[in-house]
Every structure is written in structure tokens, then in C-alpha cells.
PDB file of C-alpha atoms in Angstrom:
ATOM      1  CA  UNK A   1      96.498  96.187 103.349  1.00  0.00           C
ATOM      2  CA  UNK A   2      94.319  95.946 100.245  1.00  0.00           C
ATOM      3  CA  UNK A   3      93.302  99.378  98.973  1.00  0.00           C
ATOM      4  CA  UNK A   4      90.017  98.498  97.242  1.00  0.00           C
ATOM      5  CA  UNK A   5      88.486  95.174  98.215  1.00  0.00           C
ATOM      6  CA  UNK A   6      85.418  93.508  96.769  1.00  0.00           C
ATOM      7  CA  UNK A   7      83.491  90.516  98.010  1.00  0.00           C
ATOM      8  CA  UNK A   8      82.763  87.972  96.822  1.00  0.00           C
ATOM      9  CA  UNK A   9      85.387  87.312  94.154  1.00  0.00           C
ATOM     10  CA  UNK A  10      83.167  84.735  92.460  1.00  0.00           C
ATOM     11  CA  UNK A  11      79.394  84.575  92.427  1.00  0.00           C
ATOM     12  CA  UNK A  12      77.499  81.772  90.697  1.00  0.00           C
ATOM     13  CA  UNK A  13      73.732  81.878  90.966  1.00  0.00           C
ATOM     14  CA  UNK A  14      70.523  81.132  89.158  1.00  0.00           C
ATOM     15  CA  UNK A  15      68.412  83.411  87.025  1.00  0.00           C
ATOM     16  CA  UNK A  16      65.818  85.304  89.017  1.00  0.00           C
ATOM     17  CA  UNK A  17      67.809  85.419  92.250  1.00  0.00           C
ATOM     18  CA  UNK A  18      68.819  88.583  94.109  1.00  0.00           C
ATOM     19  CA  UNK A  19      72.469  89.127  95.052  1.00  0.00           C
ATOM     20  CA  UNK A  20      74.749  91.788  96.508  1.00  0.00           C
ATOM     21  CA  UNK A  21      78.381  92.699  95.946  1.00  0.00           C
ATOM     22  CA  UNK A  22      80.286  94.682  98.552  1.00  0.00           C
ATOM     23  CA  UNK A  23      83.137  97.137  98.082  1.00  0.00           C
ATOM     24  CA  UNK A  24      85.324  98.888 100.608  1.00  0.00           C
ATOM     25  CA  UNK A  25      88.260 101.226 100.135  1.00  0.00           C
ATOM     26  CA  UNK A  26      90.784 102.221 102.790  1.00  0.00           C
ATOM     27  CA  UNK A  27      92.423 105.009 100.791  1.00  0.00           C
ATOM     28  CA  UNK A  28      90.332 107.836 102.204  1.00  0.00           C
ATOM     29  CA  UNK A  29      88.959 108.612  98.739  1.00  0.00           C
ATOM     30  CA  UNK A  30      85.671 110.424  98.397  1.00  0.00           C
ATOM     31  CA  UNK A  31      84.556 109.167  94.979  1.00  0.00           C
ATOM     32  CA  UNK A  32      83.641 105.551  94.216  1.00  0.00           C
ATOM     33  CA  UNK A  33      82.453 103.789  91.071  1.00  0.00           C
ATOM     34  CA  UNK A  34      80.924 100.585  89.788  1.00  0.00           C
ATOM     35  CA  UNK A  35      81.907  99.277  86.345  1.00  0.00           C
ATOM     36  CA  UNK A  36      80.738  96.286  84.331  1.00  0.00           C
ATOM     37  CA  UNK A  37      83.313  94.516  82.132  1.00  0.00           C
ATOM     38  CA  UNK A  38      82.016  92.237  79.410  1.00  0.00           C
ATOM     39  CA  UNK A  39      83.711  89.213  77.866  1.00  0.00           C
ATOM     40  CA  UNK A  40      85.496  91.467  75.331  1.00  0.00           C
ATOM     41  CA  UNK A  41      87.000  93.482  78.193  1.00  0.00           C
ATOM     42  CA  UNK A  42      84.896  96.569  77.455  1.00  0.00           C
ATOM     43  CA  UNK A  43      84.456  98.650  80.617  1.00  0.00           C
ATOM     44  CA  UNK A  44      81.109 100.318  81.112  1.00  0.00           C
ATOM     45  CA  UNK A  45      80.487 102.812  83.912  1.00  0.00           C
ATOM     46  CA  UNK A  46      77.372 102.025  85.925  1.00  0.00           C
ATOM     47  CA  UNK A  47      77.351 104.348  88.926  1.00  0.00           C
ATOM     48  CA  UNK A  48      79.470 106.927  90.658  1.00  0.00           C
ATOM     49  CA  UNK A  49      79.174 108.266  94.199  1.00  0.00           C
ATOM     50  CA  UNK A  50      80.876 111.311  95.669  1.00  0.00           C
ATOM     51  CA  UNK A  51      80.799 111.623  99.461  1.00  0.00           C
ATOM     52  CA  UNK A  52      77.931 109.119  99.683  1.00  0.00           C
ATOM     53  CA  UNK A  53      75.837 110.957  97.098  1.00  0.00           C
ATOM     54  CA  UNK A  54      74.925 109.476  93.746  1.00  0.00           C
ATOM     55  CA  UNK A  55      76.340 111.657  90.988  1.00  0.00           C
ATOM     56  CA  UNK A  56      76.239 109.382  87.976  1.00  0.00           C
ATOM     57  CA  UNK A  57      73.661 106.782  87.074  1.00  0.00           C
ATOM     58  CA  UNK A  58      74.219 105.606  83.545  1.00  0.00           C
ATOM     59  CA  UNK A  59      71.667 103.651  81.533  1.00  0.00           C
ATOM     60  CA  UNK A  60      71.503 100.724  83.900  1.00  0.00           C
ATOM     61  CA  UNK A  61      68.311  98.707  84.525  1.00  0.00           C
ATOM     62  CA  UNK A  62      66.645  99.661  87.778  1.00  0.00           C
ATOM     63  CA  UNK A  63      67.203  96.077  88.964  1.00  0.00           C
ATOM     64  CA  UNK A  64      70.653  97.400  89.906  1.00  0.00           C
ATOM     65  CA  UNK A  65      70.676  99.527  93.035  1.00  0.00           C
ATOM     66  CA  UNK A  66      73.832 100.972  94.571  1.00  0.00           C
ATOM     67  CA  UNK A  67      74.057 101.932  98.196  1.00  0.00           C
ATOM     68  CA  UNK A  68      76.764 103.913  99.971  1.00  0.00           C
ATOM     69  CA  UNK A  69      76.475 103.725 103.771  1.00  0.00           C
ATOM     70  CA  UNK A  70      79.595 105.854 104.149  1.00  0.00           C
ATOM     71  CA  UNK A  71      82.238 107.202 101.829  1.00  0.00           C
ATOM     72  CA  UNK A  72      84.460 104.137 102.289  1.00  0.00           C
ATOM     73  CA  UNK A  73      81.801 101.668 101.123  1.00  0.00           C
ATOM     74  CA  UNK A  74      79.794 101.265  97.950  1.00  0.00           C
ATOM     75  CA  UNK A  75      77.645  98.160  97.603  1.00  0.00           C
ATOM     76  CA  UNK A  76      75.717  96.908  94.600  1.00  0.00           C
ATOM     77  CA  UNK A  77      72.469  95.003  94.895  1.00  0.00           C
ATOM     78  CA  UNK A  78      71.008  93.246  91.886  1.00  0.00           C
ATOM     79  CA  UNK A  79      67.411  92.016  91.763  1.00  0.00           C
ATOM     80  CA  UNK A  80      65.959  89.355  89.479  1.00  0.00           C
ATOM     81  CA  UNK A  81      69.257  88.387  87.888  1.00  0.00           C
ATOM     82  CA  UNK A  82      69.253  87.742  84.139  1.00  0.00           C
ATOM     83  CA  UNK A  83      71.612  85.811  81.876  1.00  0.00           C
ATOM     84  CA  UNK A  84      72.924  89.085  80.429  1.00  0.00           C
ATOM     85  CA  UNK A  85      74.134  90.167  83.860  1.00  0.00           C
ATOM     86  CA  UNK A  86      76.968  87.648  83.634  1.00  0.00           C
ATOM     87  CA  UNK A  87      80.141  89.760  83.649  1.00  0.00           C
ATOM     88  CA  UNK A  88      82.944  90.958  85.874  1.00  0.00           C
ATOM     89  CA  UNK A  89      81.961  93.880  88.102  1.00  0.00           C
ATOM     90  CA  UNK A  90      84.669  96.243  89.278  1.00  0.00           C
ATOM     91  CA  UNK A  91      84.594  98.736  92.073  1.00  0.00           C
ATOM     92  CA  UNK A  92      86.974 101.698  91.901  1.00  0.00           C
ATOM     93  CA  UNK A  93      87.770 104.799  93.894  1.00  0.00           C
ATOM     94  CA  UNK A  94      89.448 108.119  93.268  1.00  0.00           C
ATOM     95  CA  UNK A  95      90.429 111.078  95.346  1.00  0.00           C
ATOM     96  CA  UNK A  96      88.680 114.342  94.717  1.00  0.00           C
ATOM     97  CA  UNK A  97      87.648 116.149  91.612  1.00  0.00           C
ATOM     98  CA  UNK A  98      91.058 116.811  90.137  1.00  0.00           C
ATOM     99  CA  UNK A  99      91.416 115.240  86.727  1.00  0.00           C
ATOM    100  CA  UNK A 100      95.022 114.194  87.311  1.00  0.00           C
ATOM    101  CA  UNK A 101      94.133 111.622  89.973  1.00  0.00           C
ATOM    102  CA  UNK A 102      94.014 107.999  88.799  1.00  0.00           C
ATOM    103  CA  UNK A 103      91.385 105.480  89.779  1.00  0.00           C
ATOM    104  CA  UNK A 104      92.166 102.521  92.039  1.00  0.00           C
ATOM    105  CA  UNK A 105      90.369  99.298  91.164  1.00  0.00           C
ATOM    106  CA  UNK A 106      89.379  96.229  93.111  1.00  0.00           C
ATOM    107  CA  UNK A 107      90.092  92.759  91.734  1.00  0.00           C
ATOM    108  CA  UNK A 108      86.555  92.306  90.482  1.00  0.00           C
ATOM    109  CA  UNK A 109      83.568  90.068  91.169  1.00  0.00           C
ATOM    110  CA  UNK A 110      82.959  87.402  88.540  1.00  0.00           C
ATOM    111  CA  UNK A 111      79.214  86.919  88.292  1.00  0.00           C
ATOM    112  CA  UNK A 112      77.897  83.880  86.438  1.00  0.00           C
ATOM    113  CA  UNK A 113      74.193  83.360  85.931  1.00  0.00           C
ATOM    114  CA  UNK A 114      73.042  79.787  85.319  1.00  0.00           C
TER     115      UNK A 114
ATOM    116  CA  UNK B   1      81.941 114.657  74.321  1.00  0.00           C
ATOM    117  CA  UNK B   2      85.069 112.778  75.341  1.00  0.00           C
ATOM    118  CA  UNK B   3      86.316 109.638  73.627  1.00  0.00           C
ATOM    119  CA  UNK B   4      89.374 107.390  73.496  1.00  0.00           C
ATOM    120  CA  UNK B   5      90.288 105.200  70.542  1.00  0.00           C
ATOM    121  CA  UNK B   6      92.775 102.370  70.879  1.00  0.00           C
ATOM    122  CA  UNK B   7      94.124 100.001  68.294  1.00  0.00           C
ATOM    123  CA  UNK B   8      92.321  96.704  68.237  1.00  0.00           C
ATOM    124  CA  UNK B   9      94.063  93.635  69.487  1.00  0.00           C
ATOM    125  CA  UNK B  10      95.264  91.187  70.122  1.00  0.00           C
ATOM    126  CA  UNK B  11      98.806  92.347  69.592  1.00  0.00           C
ATOM    127  CA  UNK B  12     101.068  89.300  69.438  1.00  0.00           C
ATOM    128  CA  UNK B  13     104.832  89.716  69.851  1.00  0.00           C
ATOM    129  CA  UNK B  14     107.896  87.646  70.573  1.00  0.00           C
ATOM    130  CA  UNK B  15     109.879  88.327  73.725  1.00  0.00           C
ATOM    131  CA  UNK B  16     112.266  91.300  73.413  1.00  0.00           C
ATOM    132  CA  UNK B  17     110.284  92.837  70.535  1.00  0.00           C
ATOM    133  CA  UNK B  18     109.393  96.537  70.448  1.00  0.00           C
ATOM    134  CA  UNK B  19     105.843  97.416  71.473  1.00  0.00           C
ATOM    135  CA  UNK B  20     103.610 100.263  70.362  1.00  0.00           C
ATOM    136  CA  UNK B  21      99.941 100.496  71.269  1.00  0.00           C
ATOM    137  CA  UNK B  22      98.260 103.490  69.666  1.00  0.00           C
ATOM    138  CA  UNK B  23      95.832 105.720  71.532  1.00  0.00           C
ATOM    139  CA  UNK B  24      94.124 108.872  70.294  1.00  0.00           C
ATOM    140  CA  UNK B  25      91.549 110.973  72.074  1.00  0.00           C
ATOM    141  CA  UNK B  26      89.010 113.739  71.787  1.00  0.00           C
ATOM    142  CA  UNK B  27      88.179 115.852  74.815  1.00  0.00           C
ATOM    143  CA  UNK B  28      86.209 118.917  75.800  1.00  0.00           C
ATOM    144  CA  UNK B  29      88.682 120.745  77.971  1.00  0.00           C
ATOM    145  CA  UNK B  30      92.242 119.898  78.907  1.00  0.00           C
ATOM    146  CA  UNK B  31      92.529 116.214  79.847  1.00  0.00           C
ATOM    147  CA  UNK B  32      94.922 114.192  81.930  1.00  0.00           C
ATOM    148  CA  UNK B  33      95.887 110.956  80.192  1.00  0.00           C
ATOM    149  CA  UNK B  34      96.440 107.505  81.671  1.00  0.00           C
ATOM    150  CA  UNK B  35      97.465 104.000  80.755  1.00  0.00           C
ATOM    151  CA  UNK B  36      96.132 101.188  82.901  1.00  0.00           C
ATOM    152  CA  UNK B  37      97.121  97.512  82.748  1.00  0.00           C
ATOM    153  CA  UNK B  38      94.920  94.541  83.609  1.00  0.00           C
ATOM    154  CA  UNK B  39      96.665  91.230  84.246  1.00  0.00           C
ATOM    155  CA  UNK B  40      94.591  88.045  83.959  1.00  0.00           C
ATOM    156  CA  UNK B  41      92.162  87.657  86.838  1.00  0.00           C
ATOM    157  CA  UNK B  42      92.955  91.068  88.316  1.00  0.00           C
ATOM    158  CA  UNK B  43      91.601  94.591  88.329  1.00  0.00           C
ATOM    159  CA  UNK B  44      93.022  97.507  86.399  1.00  0.00           C
ATOM    160  CA  UNK B  45      96.076  99.195  87.836  1.00  0.00           C
ATOM    161  CA  UNK B  46      97.677 102.460  86.873  1.00  0.00           C
ATOM    162  CA  UNK B  47     100.706 101.987  84.631  1.00  0.00           C
ATOM    163  CA  UNK B  48     101.580 105.620  83.916  1.00  0.00           C
ATOM    164  CA  UNK B  49     100.042 109.033  83.434  1.00  0.00           C
ATOM    165  CA  UNK B  50     100.715 112.486  81.973  1.00  0.00           C
ATOM    166  CA  UNK B  51      98.869 115.628  82.944  1.00  0.00           C
ATOM    167  CA  UNK B  52     100.011 118.247  80.429  1.00  0.00           C
ATOM    168  CA  UNK B  53     101.207 118.546  76.877  1.00  0.00           C
ATOM    169  CA  UNK B  54     104.674 117.114  76.127  1.00  0.00           C
ATOM    170  CA  UNK B  55     104.818 115.342  79.504  1.00  0.00           C
ATOM    171  CA  UNK B  56     106.211 111.822  79.330  1.00  0.00           C
ATOM    172  CA  UNK B  57     104.874 109.215  81.711  1.00  0.00           C
ATOM    173  CA  UNK B  58     107.034 106.174  82.377  1.00  0.00           C
ATOM    174  CA  UNK B  59     106.967 103.045  84.523  1.00  0.00           C
ATOM    175  CA  UNK B  60     108.367  99.489  84.323  1.00  0.00           C
ATOM    176  CA  UNK B  61     110.055 100.269  80.995  1.00  0.00           C
ATOM    177  CA  UNK B  62     106.832 101.574  79.429  1.00  0.00           C
ATOM    178  CA  UNK B  63     106.607 105.159  78.176  1.00  0.00           C
ATOM    179  CA  UNK B  64     103.954 107.422  76.672  1.00  0.00           C
ATOM    180  CA  UNK B  65     104.160 111.089  75.655  1.00  0.00           C
ATOM    181  CA  UNK B  66     101.203 113.486  75.787  1.00  0.00           C
ATOM    182  CA  UNK B  67     100.959 114.923  72.273  1.00  0.00           C
ATOM    183  CA  UNK B  68      98.416 117.696  72.157  1.00  0.00           C
ATOM    184  CA  UNK B  69      98.990 118.512  68.499  1.00  0.00           C
ATOM    185  CA  UNK B  70      98.107 114.995  67.402  1.00  0.00           C
ATOM    186  CA  UNK B  71      95.785 114.245  70.371  1.00  0.00           C
ATOM    187  CA  UNK B  72      97.679 111.041  71.017  1.00  0.00           C
ATOM    188  CA  UNK B  73      99.197 109.119  73.927  1.00  0.00           C
ATOM    189  CA  UNK B  74     100.825 106.054  72.387  1.00  0.00           C
ATOM    190  CA  UNK B  75     102.271 103.407  74.714  1.00  0.00           C
ATOM    191  CA  UNK B  76     105.760 102.058  73.934  1.00  0.00           C
ATOM    192  CA  UNK B  77     108.206  99.589  75.385  1.00  0.00           C
ATOM    193  CA  UNK B  78     111.576  98.775  73.943  1.00  0.00           C
ATOM    194  CA  UNK B  79     111.728  95.089  74.855  1.00  0.00           C
ATOM    195  CA  UNK B  80     108.644  93.218  76.010  1.00  0.00           C
ATOM    196  CA  UNK B  81     108.641  90.211  78.317  1.00  0.00           C
ATOM    197  CA  UNK B  82     106.210  87.315  78.637  1.00  0.00           C
ATOM    198  CA  UNK B  83     105.102  88.841  81.943  1.00  0.00           C
ATOM    199  CA  UNK B  84     103.859  91.935  80.062  1.00  0.00           C
ATOM    200  CA  UNK B  85     101.022  89.862  78.579  1.00  0.00           C
ATOM    201  CA  UNK B  86      97.890  91.702  79.717  1.00  0.00           C
ATOM    202  CA  UNK B  87      95.152  94.041  78.529  1.00  0.00           C
ATOM    203  CA  UNK B  88      96.134  97.710  78.282  1.00  0.00           C
ATOM    204  CA  UNK B  89      93.622 100.536  78.598  1.00  0.00           C
ATOM    205  CA  UNK B  90      94.117 104.145  77.575  1.00  0.00           C
ATOM    206  CA  UNK B  91      91.980 106.639  79.496  1.00  0.00           C
ATOM    207  CA  UNK B  92      91.420 110.345  79.944  1.00  0.00           C
ATOM    208  CA  UNK B  93      89.956 112.525  82.644  1.00  0.00           C
ATOM    209  CA  UNK B  94      88.836 116.149  82.434  1.00  0.00           C
ATOM    210  CA  UNK B  95      88.443 118.468  85.415  1.00  0.00           C
ATOM    211  CA  UNK B  96      84.945 119.379  86.477  1.00  0.00           C
ATOM    212  CA  UNK B  97      81.958 117.796  84.834  1.00  0.00           C
ATOM    213  CA  UNK B  98      80.858 114.339  85.844  1.00  0.00           C
ATOM    214  CA  UNK B  99      83.974 112.841  87.472  1.00  0.00           C
ATOM    215  CA  UNK B 100      83.859 109.936  85.030  1.00  0.00           C
ATOM    216  CA  UNK B 101      87.096 109.034  83.292  1.00  0.00           C
ATOM    217  CA  UNK B 102      86.716 107.863  79.692  1.00  0.00           C
ATOM    218  CA  UNK B 103      88.300 104.520  78.799  1.00  0.00           C
ATOM    219  CA  UNK B 104      89.311 103.011  75.497  1.00  0.00           C
ATOM    220  CA  UNK B 105      88.152  99.501  74.662  1.00  0.00           C
ATOM    221  CA  UNK B 106      91.439  97.919  75.737  1.00  0.00           C
ATOM    222  CA  UNK B 107      94.179  96.213  73.727  1.00  0.00           C
ATOM    223  CA  UNK B 108      95.206  92.677  74.531  1.00  0.00           C
ATOM    224  CA  UNK B 109      98.961  92.013  74.371  1.00  0.00           C
ATOM    225  CA  UNK B 110     100.270  88.459  74.066  1.00  0.00           C
ATOM    226  CA  UNK B 111     104.021  87.932  74.337  1.00  0.00           C
ATOM    227  CA  UNK B 112     105.484  84.582  73.309  1.00  0.00           C
ATOM    228  CA  UNK B 113     108.804  83.238  74.609  1.00  0.00           C
TER     229      UNK B 113
END
């Protein structure tokens, strides 16, 4: 029933490891996003895909690589994790290019780097 | 470019108090405006929206009016409850361009019994 689902919800790992976060939406939306939320709740856009094509890639280290196998899925792979990567990562989706459509968010993945 | 400015929190209120969270914006083009709410441990969810000047969005007792002349979209509620404790985000979206909505930095609301 969940509209935007992310896995895992929690991720605790050591510095230097590689990890992936998965996102799926069952809303039929064609645009998906990854955001990073820091401890002060500031939301920073990382990537945006429209119909499986990358349309936005903000100033994110190239250790972060998104992948969209189809328009319902947008995964995030992170190489060589660093302490500063600790944050909550949110996936979101939106229908179309009309500005009056809201985004739908997943519940987030809490990443902690030891 | 586009930007959203929200009042800094936390905003601390007693139950049944009146709430205002200020939000002003700048936008290239004609934006749609949104308020999202984030409860502890959850993702953001749409609270209300307005898509043209003088529109009023409302939901769960919250209201906000799209004021083009003052470029504002202030969130109000007449009587807050403890369950309203959350972080509130003001956001805008403009047609065309890069598909990326612009978010404010969020305002934390704490309601005491």
C-alpha cells in the first residue's frame, strides 16, 4: 500500500564501506528524487530522474551514483563512505512537469557511519 | 533564482495557542506554493498547497493564503495540539526549468500540554 518505500530504514556501517539504498514508488510517477537531510533538518537535493533519465545532478561527490532501472525505481549507491555522509536520505516522486503537483516522500534511510 | 525563507525555530507553544509560521519567497516565473509537515521519524508529507494568487490552502485546521503582493505564504492554525509538534517546510515549484522544488530550511514546532 505504501506509495514511496525505501530500504533499509536504518543503515549502520563503517567508514570506507560501500552501501546501497533502494527506492520504489507505486504511484505511476515519472519523476524521482534523492535528498539528503542533515541534523538541522536542512533538505538538500542530490539527484533527479525523469523517465529513467538523469536530469539533475547537484554538487554531490562522485562517490554517490544513482541508478534508475525503470521509472518506478531509483537506487542510490555510495562508495567509500565517509563520516560526513551520516544523514537521513529521502527518496521522493512527483507526477509530470506541472508545478502544481506535490512531491511524495518515503520515510527515509538513516545512515550512520562509525 | 528561486528561494524560500522561513522563520527560524524552534517555535514553542502551549496547547490551544494560535500558530503562525512565516514564509516568504522569491521566484522566477509564477510558482505554486506548498507546506509540508515532517513528524518525528517520518518523511515529509504534503499539508496544503495553493497554485495561484489569493488561493487559500487548508487542511487539518491549518491554512495559508498565497499573497503575490507580499510574496508570502504564512502558515496559521487557530488552536494547536500536542500532536502538531513536527517540522514544517515551506516550498515552491515553478513550471518548466529543472523540475526541482525549492524548500525552506524548515521550522520546528513544539507544543506543550
